[in-house]
Coordinates of C-alpha atoms and ligand atoms in Angstrom, one line a residue:
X164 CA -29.4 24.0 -57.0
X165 CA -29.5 23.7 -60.4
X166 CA -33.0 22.8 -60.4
X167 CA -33.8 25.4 -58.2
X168 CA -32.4 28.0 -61.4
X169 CA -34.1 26.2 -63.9
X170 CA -37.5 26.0 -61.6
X171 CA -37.0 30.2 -61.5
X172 CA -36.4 30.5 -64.8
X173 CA -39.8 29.1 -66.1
X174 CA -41.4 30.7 -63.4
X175 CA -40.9 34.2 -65.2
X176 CA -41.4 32.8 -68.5
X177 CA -45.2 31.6 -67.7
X178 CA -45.9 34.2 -65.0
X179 CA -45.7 30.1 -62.6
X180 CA -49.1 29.3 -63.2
X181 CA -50.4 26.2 -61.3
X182 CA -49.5 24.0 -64.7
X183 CA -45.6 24.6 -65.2
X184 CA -43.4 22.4 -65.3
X185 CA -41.2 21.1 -61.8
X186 CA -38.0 19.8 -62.0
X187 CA -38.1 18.3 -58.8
X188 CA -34.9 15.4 -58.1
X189 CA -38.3 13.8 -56.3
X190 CA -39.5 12.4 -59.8
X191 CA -36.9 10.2 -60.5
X192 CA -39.3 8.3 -58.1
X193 CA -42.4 8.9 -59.6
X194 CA -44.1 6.5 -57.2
X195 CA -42.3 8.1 -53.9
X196 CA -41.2 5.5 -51.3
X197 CA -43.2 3.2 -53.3
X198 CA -41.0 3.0 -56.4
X199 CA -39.2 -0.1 -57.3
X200 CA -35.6 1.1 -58.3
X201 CA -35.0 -1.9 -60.5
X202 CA -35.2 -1.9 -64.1
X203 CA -35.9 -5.5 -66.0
X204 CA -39.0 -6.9 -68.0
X205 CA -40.5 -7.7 -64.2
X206 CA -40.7 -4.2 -63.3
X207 CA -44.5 -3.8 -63.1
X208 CA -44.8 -6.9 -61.1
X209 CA -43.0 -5.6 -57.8
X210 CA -44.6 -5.0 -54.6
X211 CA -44.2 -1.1 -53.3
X212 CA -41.0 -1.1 -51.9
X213 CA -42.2 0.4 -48.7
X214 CA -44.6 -2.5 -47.7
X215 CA -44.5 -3.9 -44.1
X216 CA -44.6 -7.8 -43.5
X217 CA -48.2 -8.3 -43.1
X218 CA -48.5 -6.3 -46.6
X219 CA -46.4 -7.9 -48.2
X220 CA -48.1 -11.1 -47.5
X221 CA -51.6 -10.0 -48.5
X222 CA -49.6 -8.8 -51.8
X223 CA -48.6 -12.2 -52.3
X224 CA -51.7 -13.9 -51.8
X225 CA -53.4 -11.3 -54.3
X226 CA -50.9 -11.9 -56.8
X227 CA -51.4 -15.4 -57.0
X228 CA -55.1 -14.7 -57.5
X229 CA -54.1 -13.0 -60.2
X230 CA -52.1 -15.4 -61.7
X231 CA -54.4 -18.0 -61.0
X232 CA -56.4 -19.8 -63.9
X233 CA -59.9 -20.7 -63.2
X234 CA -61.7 -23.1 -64.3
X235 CA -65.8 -24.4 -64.4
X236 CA -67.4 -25.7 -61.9
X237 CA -67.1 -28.0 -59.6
X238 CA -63.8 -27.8 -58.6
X239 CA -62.4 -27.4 -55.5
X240 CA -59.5 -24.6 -57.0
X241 CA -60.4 -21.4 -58.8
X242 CA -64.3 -22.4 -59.6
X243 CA -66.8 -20.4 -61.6
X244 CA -64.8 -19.2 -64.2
X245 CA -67.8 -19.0 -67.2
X246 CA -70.5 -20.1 -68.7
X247 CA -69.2 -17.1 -70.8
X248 CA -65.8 -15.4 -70.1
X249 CA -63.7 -13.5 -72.0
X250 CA -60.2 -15.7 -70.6
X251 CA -59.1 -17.5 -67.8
X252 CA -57.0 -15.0 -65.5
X253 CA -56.2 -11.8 -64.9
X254 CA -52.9 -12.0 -66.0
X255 CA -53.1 -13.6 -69.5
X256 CA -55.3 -9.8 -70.1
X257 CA -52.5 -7.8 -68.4
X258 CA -49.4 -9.5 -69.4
X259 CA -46.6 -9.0 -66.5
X260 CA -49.4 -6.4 -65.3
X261 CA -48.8 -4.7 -68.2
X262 CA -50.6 -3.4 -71.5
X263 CA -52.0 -6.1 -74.1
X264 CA -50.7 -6.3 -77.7
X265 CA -53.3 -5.2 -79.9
X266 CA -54.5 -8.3 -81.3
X267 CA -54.6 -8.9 -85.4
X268 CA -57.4 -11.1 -85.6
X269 CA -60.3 -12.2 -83.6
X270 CA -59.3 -15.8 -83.1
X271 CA -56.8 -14.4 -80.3
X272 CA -58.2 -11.5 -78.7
X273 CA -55.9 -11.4 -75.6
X274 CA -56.6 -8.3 -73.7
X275 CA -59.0 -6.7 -76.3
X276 CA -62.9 -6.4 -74.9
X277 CA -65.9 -5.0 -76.1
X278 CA -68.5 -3.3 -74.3
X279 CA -71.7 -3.4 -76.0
X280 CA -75.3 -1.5 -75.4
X281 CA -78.4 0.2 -76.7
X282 CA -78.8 3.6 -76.2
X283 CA -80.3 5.1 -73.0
X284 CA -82.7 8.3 -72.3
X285 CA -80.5 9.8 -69.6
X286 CA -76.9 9.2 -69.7
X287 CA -76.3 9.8 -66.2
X288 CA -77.1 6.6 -65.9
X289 CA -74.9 3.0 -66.4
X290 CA -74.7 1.8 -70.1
X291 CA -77.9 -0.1 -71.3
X292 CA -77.6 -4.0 -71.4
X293 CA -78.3 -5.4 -74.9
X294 CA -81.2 -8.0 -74.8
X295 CA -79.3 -11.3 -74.7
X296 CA -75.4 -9.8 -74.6
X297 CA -75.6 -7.5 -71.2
X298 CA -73.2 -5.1 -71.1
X299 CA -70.0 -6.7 -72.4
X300 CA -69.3 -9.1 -75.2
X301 CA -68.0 -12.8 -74.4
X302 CA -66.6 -14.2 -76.7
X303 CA -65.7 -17.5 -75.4
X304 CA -67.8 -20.1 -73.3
X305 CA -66.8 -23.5 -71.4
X306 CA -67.6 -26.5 -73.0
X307 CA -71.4 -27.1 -73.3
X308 CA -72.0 -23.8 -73.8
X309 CA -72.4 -21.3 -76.5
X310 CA -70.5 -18.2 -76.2
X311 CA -72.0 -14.8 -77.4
X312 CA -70.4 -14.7 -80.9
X313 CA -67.2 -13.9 -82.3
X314 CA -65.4 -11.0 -83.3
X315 CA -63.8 -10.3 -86.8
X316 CA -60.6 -7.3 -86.8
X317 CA -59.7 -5.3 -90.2
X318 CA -57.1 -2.4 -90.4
X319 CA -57.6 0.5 -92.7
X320 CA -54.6 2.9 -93.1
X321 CA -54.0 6.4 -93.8
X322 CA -51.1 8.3 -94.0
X323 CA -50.2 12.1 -92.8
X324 CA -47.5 14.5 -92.9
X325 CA -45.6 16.5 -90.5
X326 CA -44.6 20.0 -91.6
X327 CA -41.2 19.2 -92.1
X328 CA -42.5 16.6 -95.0
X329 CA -41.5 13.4 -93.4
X330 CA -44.9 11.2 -93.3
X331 CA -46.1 8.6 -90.7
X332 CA -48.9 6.7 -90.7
X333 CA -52.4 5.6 -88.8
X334 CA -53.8 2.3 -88.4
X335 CA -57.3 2.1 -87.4
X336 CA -59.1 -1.0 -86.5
X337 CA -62.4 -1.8 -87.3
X338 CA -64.2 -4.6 -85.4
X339 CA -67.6 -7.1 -86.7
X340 CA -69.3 -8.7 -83.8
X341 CA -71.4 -11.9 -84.8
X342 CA -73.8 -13.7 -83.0
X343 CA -75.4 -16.8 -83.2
X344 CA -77.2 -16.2 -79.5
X345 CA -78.4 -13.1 -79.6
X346 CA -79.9 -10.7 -82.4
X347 CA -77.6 -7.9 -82.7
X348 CA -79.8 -4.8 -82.7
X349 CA -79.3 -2.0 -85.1
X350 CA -78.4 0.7 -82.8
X351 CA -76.0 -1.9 -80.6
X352 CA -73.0 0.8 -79.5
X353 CA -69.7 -1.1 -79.2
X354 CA -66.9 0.2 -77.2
X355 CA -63.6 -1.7 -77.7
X356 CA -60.9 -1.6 -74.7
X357 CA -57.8 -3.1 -74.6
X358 CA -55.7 -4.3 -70.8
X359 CA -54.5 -1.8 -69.3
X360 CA -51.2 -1.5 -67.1
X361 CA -52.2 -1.8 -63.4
X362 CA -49.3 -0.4 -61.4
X363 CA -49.3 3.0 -58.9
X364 CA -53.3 2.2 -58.7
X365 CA -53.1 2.5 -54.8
X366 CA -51.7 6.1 -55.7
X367 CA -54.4 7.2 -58.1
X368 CA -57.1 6.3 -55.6
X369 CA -55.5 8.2 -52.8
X370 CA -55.8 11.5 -54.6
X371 CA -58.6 13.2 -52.5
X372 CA -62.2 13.3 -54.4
X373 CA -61.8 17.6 -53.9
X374 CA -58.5 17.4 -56.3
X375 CA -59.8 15.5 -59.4
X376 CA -62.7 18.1 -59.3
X377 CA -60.9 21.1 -58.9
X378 CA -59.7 20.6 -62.3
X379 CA -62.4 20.4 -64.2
X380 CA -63.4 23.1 -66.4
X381 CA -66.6 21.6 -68.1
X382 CA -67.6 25.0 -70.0
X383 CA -63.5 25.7 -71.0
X384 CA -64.1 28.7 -68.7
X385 CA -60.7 29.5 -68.9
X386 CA -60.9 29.2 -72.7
X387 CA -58.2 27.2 -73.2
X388 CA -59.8 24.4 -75.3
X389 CA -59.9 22.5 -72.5
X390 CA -62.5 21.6 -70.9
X391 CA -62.0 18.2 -68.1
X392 CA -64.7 16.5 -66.3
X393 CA -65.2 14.1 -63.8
X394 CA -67.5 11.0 -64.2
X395 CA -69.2 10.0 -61.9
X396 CA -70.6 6.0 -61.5
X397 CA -72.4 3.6 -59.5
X398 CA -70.5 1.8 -57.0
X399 CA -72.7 -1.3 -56.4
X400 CA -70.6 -1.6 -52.6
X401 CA -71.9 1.7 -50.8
X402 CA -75.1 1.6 -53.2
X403 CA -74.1 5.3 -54.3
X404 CA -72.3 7.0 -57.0
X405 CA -69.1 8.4 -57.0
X406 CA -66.0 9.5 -58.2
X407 CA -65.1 7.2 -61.3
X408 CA -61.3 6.7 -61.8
X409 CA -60.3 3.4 -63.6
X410 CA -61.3 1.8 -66.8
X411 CA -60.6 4.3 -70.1
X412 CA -63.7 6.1 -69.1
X413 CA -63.0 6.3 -65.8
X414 CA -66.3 3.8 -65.0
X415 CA -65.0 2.0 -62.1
X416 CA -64.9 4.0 -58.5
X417 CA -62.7 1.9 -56.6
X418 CA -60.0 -0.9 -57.1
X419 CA -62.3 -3.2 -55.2
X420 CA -65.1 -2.6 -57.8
X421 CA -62.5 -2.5 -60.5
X422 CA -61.3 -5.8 -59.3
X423 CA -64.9 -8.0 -58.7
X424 CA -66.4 -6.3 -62.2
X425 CA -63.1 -7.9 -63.9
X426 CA -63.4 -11.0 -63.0
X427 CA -67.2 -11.3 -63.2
X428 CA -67.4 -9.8 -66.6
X429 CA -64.0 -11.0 -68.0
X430 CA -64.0 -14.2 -66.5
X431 CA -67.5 -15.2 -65.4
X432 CA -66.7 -15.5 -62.0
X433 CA -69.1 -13.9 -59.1
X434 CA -68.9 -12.4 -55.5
X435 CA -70.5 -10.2 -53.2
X436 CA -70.2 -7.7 -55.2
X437 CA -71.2 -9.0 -58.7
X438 CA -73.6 -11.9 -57.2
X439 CA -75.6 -13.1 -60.0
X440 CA -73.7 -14.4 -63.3
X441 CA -73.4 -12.1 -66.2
X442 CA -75.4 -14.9 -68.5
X443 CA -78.4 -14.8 -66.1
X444 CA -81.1 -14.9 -68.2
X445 CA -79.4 -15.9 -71.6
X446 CA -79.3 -18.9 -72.6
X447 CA -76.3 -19.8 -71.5
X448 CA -77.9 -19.7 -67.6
X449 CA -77.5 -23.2 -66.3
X450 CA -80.9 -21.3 -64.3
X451 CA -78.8 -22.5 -60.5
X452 CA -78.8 -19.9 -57.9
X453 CA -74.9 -20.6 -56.6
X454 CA -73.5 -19.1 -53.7
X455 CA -70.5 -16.2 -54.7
X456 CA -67.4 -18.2 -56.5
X457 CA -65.2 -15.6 -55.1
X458 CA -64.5 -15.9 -51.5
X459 CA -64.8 -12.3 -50.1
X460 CA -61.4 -12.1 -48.8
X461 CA -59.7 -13.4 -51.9
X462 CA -61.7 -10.1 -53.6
X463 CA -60.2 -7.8 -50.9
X464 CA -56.7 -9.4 -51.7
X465 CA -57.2 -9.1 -55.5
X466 CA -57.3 -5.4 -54.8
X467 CA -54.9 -5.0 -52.3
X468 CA -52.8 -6.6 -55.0
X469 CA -53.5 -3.8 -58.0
X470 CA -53.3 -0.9 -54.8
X471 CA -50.1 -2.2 -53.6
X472 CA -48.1 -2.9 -57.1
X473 CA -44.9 -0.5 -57.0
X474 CA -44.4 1.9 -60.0
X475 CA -40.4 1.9 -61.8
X476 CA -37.9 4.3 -61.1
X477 CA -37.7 6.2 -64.2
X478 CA -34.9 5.7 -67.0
X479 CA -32.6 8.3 -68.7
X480 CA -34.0 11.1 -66.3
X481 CA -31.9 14.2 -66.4
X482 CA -30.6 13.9 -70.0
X483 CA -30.3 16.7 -72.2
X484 CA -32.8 15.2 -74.7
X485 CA -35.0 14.2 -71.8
X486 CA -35.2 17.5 -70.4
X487 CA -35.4 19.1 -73.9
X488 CA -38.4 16.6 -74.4
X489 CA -40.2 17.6 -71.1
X490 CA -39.7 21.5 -71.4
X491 CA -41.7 20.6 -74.9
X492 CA -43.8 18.8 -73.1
X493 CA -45.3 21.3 -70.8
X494 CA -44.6 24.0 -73.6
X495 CA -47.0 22.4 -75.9
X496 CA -49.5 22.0 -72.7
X497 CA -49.6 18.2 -72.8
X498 CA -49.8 18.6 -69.1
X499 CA -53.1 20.4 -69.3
X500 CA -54.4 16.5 -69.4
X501 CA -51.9 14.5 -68.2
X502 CA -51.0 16.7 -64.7
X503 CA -47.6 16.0 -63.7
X504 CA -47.8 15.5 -60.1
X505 CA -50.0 15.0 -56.9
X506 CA -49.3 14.4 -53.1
X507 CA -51.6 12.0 -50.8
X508 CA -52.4 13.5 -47.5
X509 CA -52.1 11.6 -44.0
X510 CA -55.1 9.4 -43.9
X511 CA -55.5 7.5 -46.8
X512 CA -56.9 3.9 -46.9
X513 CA -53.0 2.3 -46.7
X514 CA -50.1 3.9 -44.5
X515 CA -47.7 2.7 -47.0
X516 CA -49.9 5.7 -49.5
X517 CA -49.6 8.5 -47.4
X518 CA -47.6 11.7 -47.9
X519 CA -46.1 10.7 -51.2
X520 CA -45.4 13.1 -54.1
X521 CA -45.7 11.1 -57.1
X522 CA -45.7 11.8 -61.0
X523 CA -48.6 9.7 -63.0
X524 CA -49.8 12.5 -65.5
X525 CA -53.1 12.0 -65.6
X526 CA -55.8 14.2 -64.5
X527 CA -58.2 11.4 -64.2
X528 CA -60.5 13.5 -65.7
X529 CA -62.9 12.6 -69.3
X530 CA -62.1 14.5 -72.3
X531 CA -63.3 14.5 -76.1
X532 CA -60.2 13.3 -78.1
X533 CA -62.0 13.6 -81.1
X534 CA -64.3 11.6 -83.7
X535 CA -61.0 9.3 -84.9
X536 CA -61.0 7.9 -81.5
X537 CA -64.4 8.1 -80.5
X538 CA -66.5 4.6 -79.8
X539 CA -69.8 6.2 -79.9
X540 CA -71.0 4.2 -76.7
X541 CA -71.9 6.8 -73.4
X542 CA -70.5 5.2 -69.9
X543 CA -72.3 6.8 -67.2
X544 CA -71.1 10.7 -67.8
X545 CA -68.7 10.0 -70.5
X546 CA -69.8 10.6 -73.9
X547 CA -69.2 8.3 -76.7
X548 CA -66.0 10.9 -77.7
X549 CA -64.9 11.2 -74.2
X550 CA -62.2 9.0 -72.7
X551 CA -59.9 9.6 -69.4
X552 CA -56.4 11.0 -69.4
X553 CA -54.1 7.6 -68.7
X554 CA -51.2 7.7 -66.4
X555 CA -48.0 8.0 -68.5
X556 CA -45.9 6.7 -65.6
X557 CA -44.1 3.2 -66.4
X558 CA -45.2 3.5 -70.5
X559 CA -41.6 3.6 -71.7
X560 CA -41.3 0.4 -70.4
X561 CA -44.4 -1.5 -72.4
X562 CA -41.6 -2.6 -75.1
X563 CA -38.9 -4.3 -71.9
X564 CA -42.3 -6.0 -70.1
X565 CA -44.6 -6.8 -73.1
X566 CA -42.2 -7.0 -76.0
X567 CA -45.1 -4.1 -77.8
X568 CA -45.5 -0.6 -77.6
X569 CA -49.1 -0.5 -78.9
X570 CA -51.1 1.7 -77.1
X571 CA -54.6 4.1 -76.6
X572 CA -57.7 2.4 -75.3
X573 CA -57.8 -0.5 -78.0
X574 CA -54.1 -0.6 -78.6
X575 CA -54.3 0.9 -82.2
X576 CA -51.2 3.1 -81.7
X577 CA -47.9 0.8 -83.0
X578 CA -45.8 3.4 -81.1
X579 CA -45.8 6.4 -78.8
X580 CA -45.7 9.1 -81.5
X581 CA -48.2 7.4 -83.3
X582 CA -50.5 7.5 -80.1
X583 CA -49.4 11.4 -80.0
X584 CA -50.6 11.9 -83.7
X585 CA -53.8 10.1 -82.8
X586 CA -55.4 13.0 -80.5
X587 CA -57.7 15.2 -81.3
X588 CA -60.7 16.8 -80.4
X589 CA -59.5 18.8 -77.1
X590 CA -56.3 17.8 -77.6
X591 CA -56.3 19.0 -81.6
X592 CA -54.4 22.3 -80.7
X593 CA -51.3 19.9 -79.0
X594 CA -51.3 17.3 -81.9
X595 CA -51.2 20.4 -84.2
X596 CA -48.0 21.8 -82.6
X597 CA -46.3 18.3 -82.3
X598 CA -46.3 18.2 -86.0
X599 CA -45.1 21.3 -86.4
X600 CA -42.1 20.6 -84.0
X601 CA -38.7 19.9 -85.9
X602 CA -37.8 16.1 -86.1
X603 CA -35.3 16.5 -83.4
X604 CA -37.9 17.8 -81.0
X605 CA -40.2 15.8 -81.9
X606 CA -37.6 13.0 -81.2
X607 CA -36.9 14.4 -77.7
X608 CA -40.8 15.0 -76.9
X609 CA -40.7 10.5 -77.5
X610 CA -37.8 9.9 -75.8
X611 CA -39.4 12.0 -72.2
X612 CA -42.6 10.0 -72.9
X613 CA -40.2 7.3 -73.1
X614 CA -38.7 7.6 -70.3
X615 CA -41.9 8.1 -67.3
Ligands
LIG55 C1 -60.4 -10.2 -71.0 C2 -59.2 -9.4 -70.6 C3 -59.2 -9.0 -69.1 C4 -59.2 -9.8 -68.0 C5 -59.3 -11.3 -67.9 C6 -58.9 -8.9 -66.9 N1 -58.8 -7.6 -67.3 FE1 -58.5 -6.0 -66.2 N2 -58.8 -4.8 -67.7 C7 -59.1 -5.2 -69.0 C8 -59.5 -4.1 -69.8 C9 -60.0 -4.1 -71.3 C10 -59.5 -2.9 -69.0 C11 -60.0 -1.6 -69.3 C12 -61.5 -1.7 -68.9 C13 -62.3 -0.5 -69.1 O1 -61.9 0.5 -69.8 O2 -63.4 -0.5 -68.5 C14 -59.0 -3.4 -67.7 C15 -58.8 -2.6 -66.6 C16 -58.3 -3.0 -65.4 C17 -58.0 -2.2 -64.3 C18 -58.0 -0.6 -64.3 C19 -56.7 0.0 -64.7 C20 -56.8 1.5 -64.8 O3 -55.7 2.1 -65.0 O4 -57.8 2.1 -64.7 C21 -57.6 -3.0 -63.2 C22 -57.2 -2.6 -61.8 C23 -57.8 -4.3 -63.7 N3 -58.2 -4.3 -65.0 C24 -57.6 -5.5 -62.9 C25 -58.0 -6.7 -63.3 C26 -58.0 -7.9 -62.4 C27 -57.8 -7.8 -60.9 C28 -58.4 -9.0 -63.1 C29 -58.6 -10.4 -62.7 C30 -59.7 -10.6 -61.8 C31 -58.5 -8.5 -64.5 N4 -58.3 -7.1 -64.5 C32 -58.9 -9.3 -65.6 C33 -59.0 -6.5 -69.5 C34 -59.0 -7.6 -68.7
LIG56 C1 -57.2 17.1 -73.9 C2 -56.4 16.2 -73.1 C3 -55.1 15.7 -73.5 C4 -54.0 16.4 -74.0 C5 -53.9 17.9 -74.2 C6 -53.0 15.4 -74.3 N1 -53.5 14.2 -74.0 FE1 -52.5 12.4 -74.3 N2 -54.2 11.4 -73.9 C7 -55.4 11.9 -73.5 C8 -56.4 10.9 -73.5 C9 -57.9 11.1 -73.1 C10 -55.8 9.7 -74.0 C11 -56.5 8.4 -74.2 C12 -57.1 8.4 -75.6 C13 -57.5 7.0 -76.1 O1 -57.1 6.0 -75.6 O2 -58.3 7.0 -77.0 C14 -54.4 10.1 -74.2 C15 -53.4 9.1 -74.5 C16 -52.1 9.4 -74.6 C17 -51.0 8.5 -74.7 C18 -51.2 6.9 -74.8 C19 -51.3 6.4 -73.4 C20 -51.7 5.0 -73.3 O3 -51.6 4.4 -72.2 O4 -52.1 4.3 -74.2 C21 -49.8 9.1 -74.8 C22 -48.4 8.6 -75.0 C23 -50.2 10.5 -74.7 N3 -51.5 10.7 -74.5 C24 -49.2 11.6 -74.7 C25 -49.6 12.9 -74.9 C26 -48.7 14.0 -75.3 C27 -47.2 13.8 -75.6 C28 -49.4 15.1 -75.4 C29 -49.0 16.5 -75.9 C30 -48.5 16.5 -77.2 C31 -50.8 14.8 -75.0 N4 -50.8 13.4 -74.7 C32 -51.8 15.7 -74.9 C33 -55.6 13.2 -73.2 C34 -54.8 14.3 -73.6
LIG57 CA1 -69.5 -18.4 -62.9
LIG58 CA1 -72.4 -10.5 -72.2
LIG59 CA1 -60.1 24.9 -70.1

């Protein structure tokens, strides 16, 4: 009931336009029946709780193909990883299926990646392979083999002011590729991209196709500032593009593609999706022609396992600061990017996905954040300033899981008001007013964030 008053009560403030806020009791379960109600550092790792038997099992046979390390060939247990990779599992990139640290040098990347080509006529098109490096940078090789370089990682800092005087500061990263395999070309564009967390995917790749493109507004027609669009990307299964939704620049249509591209590009590993080895024609080509090192069913389970990972109940829902935080929230029009909630009709690819309500905020939709973010490198429709709006769900708990709270596409951000204070471009107007908040609001605005 009370709910119901506050739900009124906004309604007549904002004339309830399709972006204000609800306060439904639903979103203490932002993943509906498939949230996992218990909170501890294994939280992202839980299957959704409303799995049958036969689900649960493929779960379990994908999660241990996630864990797995691989290893060269031959072997008879996890073969193909290499000649180049960028590591050895999925997990050791997504920590707990969580977000990577950012990493302070380039002798330990962890979950860090680059993606690396040479600029294209139309853009419409996938990114441009680099002569020698293809489309992603490996930075480690198995033994025998040359890897494509390395990668060297300084920080330069600046520091800023709210208007209430109290400072904070940025830290960006600035990244040197070397090569000794390849000649790096002058106009190489590099595009750095750290793990992200992989939980509620199922969810976000229920939401029907006609949704995500409702809310784009490409010309800011409503002149808002605001202006979201969908990419759109080759999906090498069906041979025709569609609908990105994963990946910071939303350049991966489907968790199955998701799925084979990581462990092809990241680990060196093909199927029959990615058949031929990223280092075909380098020369780090052993020149065989090898069947797929990926059984196809063990792809399938690898992305049963990402569609079927539960999301957390959410902590400290309901408090005073919470709520003071989320009014802000919506006030401010954070939401205007990272749309609150969504439900999945009756026929989408899992049973165990339809008819939920659930609460990622994201629009899944590319915006331009602004030159201090921007990598420069085009994907597909994205422009080198344009990224996607990430889920927010299960981000308070990056510091329980991953003992960090680093995070934006290459993990720059040392905490979530510093990944606030990072936004710009479309998102200037919202940064602007976040620093003009006072520091209890501004407190509160962390602490809801904080708490999805
Ligand atoms: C070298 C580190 C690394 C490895 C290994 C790795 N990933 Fe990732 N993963 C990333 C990065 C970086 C991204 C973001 C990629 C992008 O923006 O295109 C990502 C994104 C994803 C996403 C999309 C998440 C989202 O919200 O859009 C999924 C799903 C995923 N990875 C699954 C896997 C699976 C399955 C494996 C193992 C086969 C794997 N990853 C191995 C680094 C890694
Ligand atoms: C114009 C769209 C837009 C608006 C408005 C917006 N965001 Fe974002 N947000 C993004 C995009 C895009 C990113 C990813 C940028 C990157 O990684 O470089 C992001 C990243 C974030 C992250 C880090 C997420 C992660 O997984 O690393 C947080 C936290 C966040 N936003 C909170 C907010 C808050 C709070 C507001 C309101 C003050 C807000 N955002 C307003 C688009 C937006
Ligand atoms: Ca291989
Ligand atoms: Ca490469
Ligand atoms: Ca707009």
């Amino acid at each position: 009931m009370k709910n119901v008053i506050y739900f009124i009560g906004i309604c007549l403030m904002v004339a309830c336009s399709k972006d204000s806020i609800e306060n439904d009791a639903s979103e203490e379960f932002p993943g509906g029946a498939t949230t996992y109600n218990s909170i501890f550092s294994g939280s992202y790792e839980q299957p959704a709780s409303n799995l049958n038997a036969n689900e649960l099992a493929q779960h379990a046979s994908g999660d241990k193909l996630f864990s797995n390390s691989f290893v060269a060939n031959p072997s008879t247990v996890n073969p193909g990883l290499g000649p180049i990779f960028n590591n050895v599992s999925c997990v050791l990139c997504h920590p707990k299926n969580g977000k990577s640290p950012q990493p302070f040098s380039g002798s330990d990347l962890r979950g860090l990646l680059f993606r690396v080509s040479i600029p294209r006529a139309d853009e419409s098109q996938g990114p441009m392979p680099v002569p020698g490096l293809g489309t992603q940078f490996q930075h480690r090789a198995i033994v025998g083999t040359t890897s494509e370089g390395q990668v060297q990682i300084s920080f330069q800092e600046t520091t800023h002011t709210f208007a209430d005087g109290s400072t904070y500061s940025l830290r960006k990263p600035i990244y040197t590729l070397t090569s000794t395999t390849a000649t790096i070309p002058a106009n190489m564009m590099v595009s750095p991209r750290i793990a992200q967390q992989v939980i509620g995917l199922g969810l976000l790749e229920a939401i029907p196709e006609s949704v995500i493109l409702a809310k784009q507004d490409i010309n800011d027609a409503d002149n808002d500032g605001i202006s979201g669009k969908a990419n759109r990307v080759f999906n090498p299964i069906l041979g025709v593009f569609e609908l990105g939704r994963f990946g910071w620049k939303a350049n991966n249509a489907t968790l199955l593609v998701q799925a084979t591209d990581a462990i092809h590009q990241d680990m060196g590993v093909t199927s029959f999706v990615f058949p031929q080895e990223t280092a075909y024609g380098q020369v780090q080509d052993d020149g065989l022609a090898d069947d797929p090192e990926l059984d196809s069913l063990d792809a399938i389970d690898l992305a049963f396992y990402t569609q079927s990972l539960a999301v957390p109940k959410r902590r400290d829902f309901n408090s005073s600061s919470t709520n003071n935080g989320k009014q802000i929230f919506f006030n401010i029009g954070c939401n205007k990017c990272h749309t609150q909630k969504y439900t999945t009709g009756n026929n989408t690819a899992f049973a165990f996905l339809n008819n939920q309500t659930f609460y990622p905020y994201t629009d899944l939709l590319l915006h331009d954040m602004g030159p201090d973010l921007a990598d420069g490198r085009p994907d597909y429709l994205a422009t080198g300033t344009e990224w996607r709006t990430p889920p927010l769900w299960g981000i308070g708990l990056s510091e329980l899981v991953n003992g960090h709270t680093n995070y934006l596409h290459d993990g720059r951000a040392r905490n979530l008001l510093e990944a606030i204070m990072w936004h710009g471009g479309e998102a200037e107007a919202q940064k602007i007013k976040v620093s003009q908040l006072s520091k209890k609001d501004r407190e509160d605005l962390v602490k809801f964030v904080g708490s999805l």
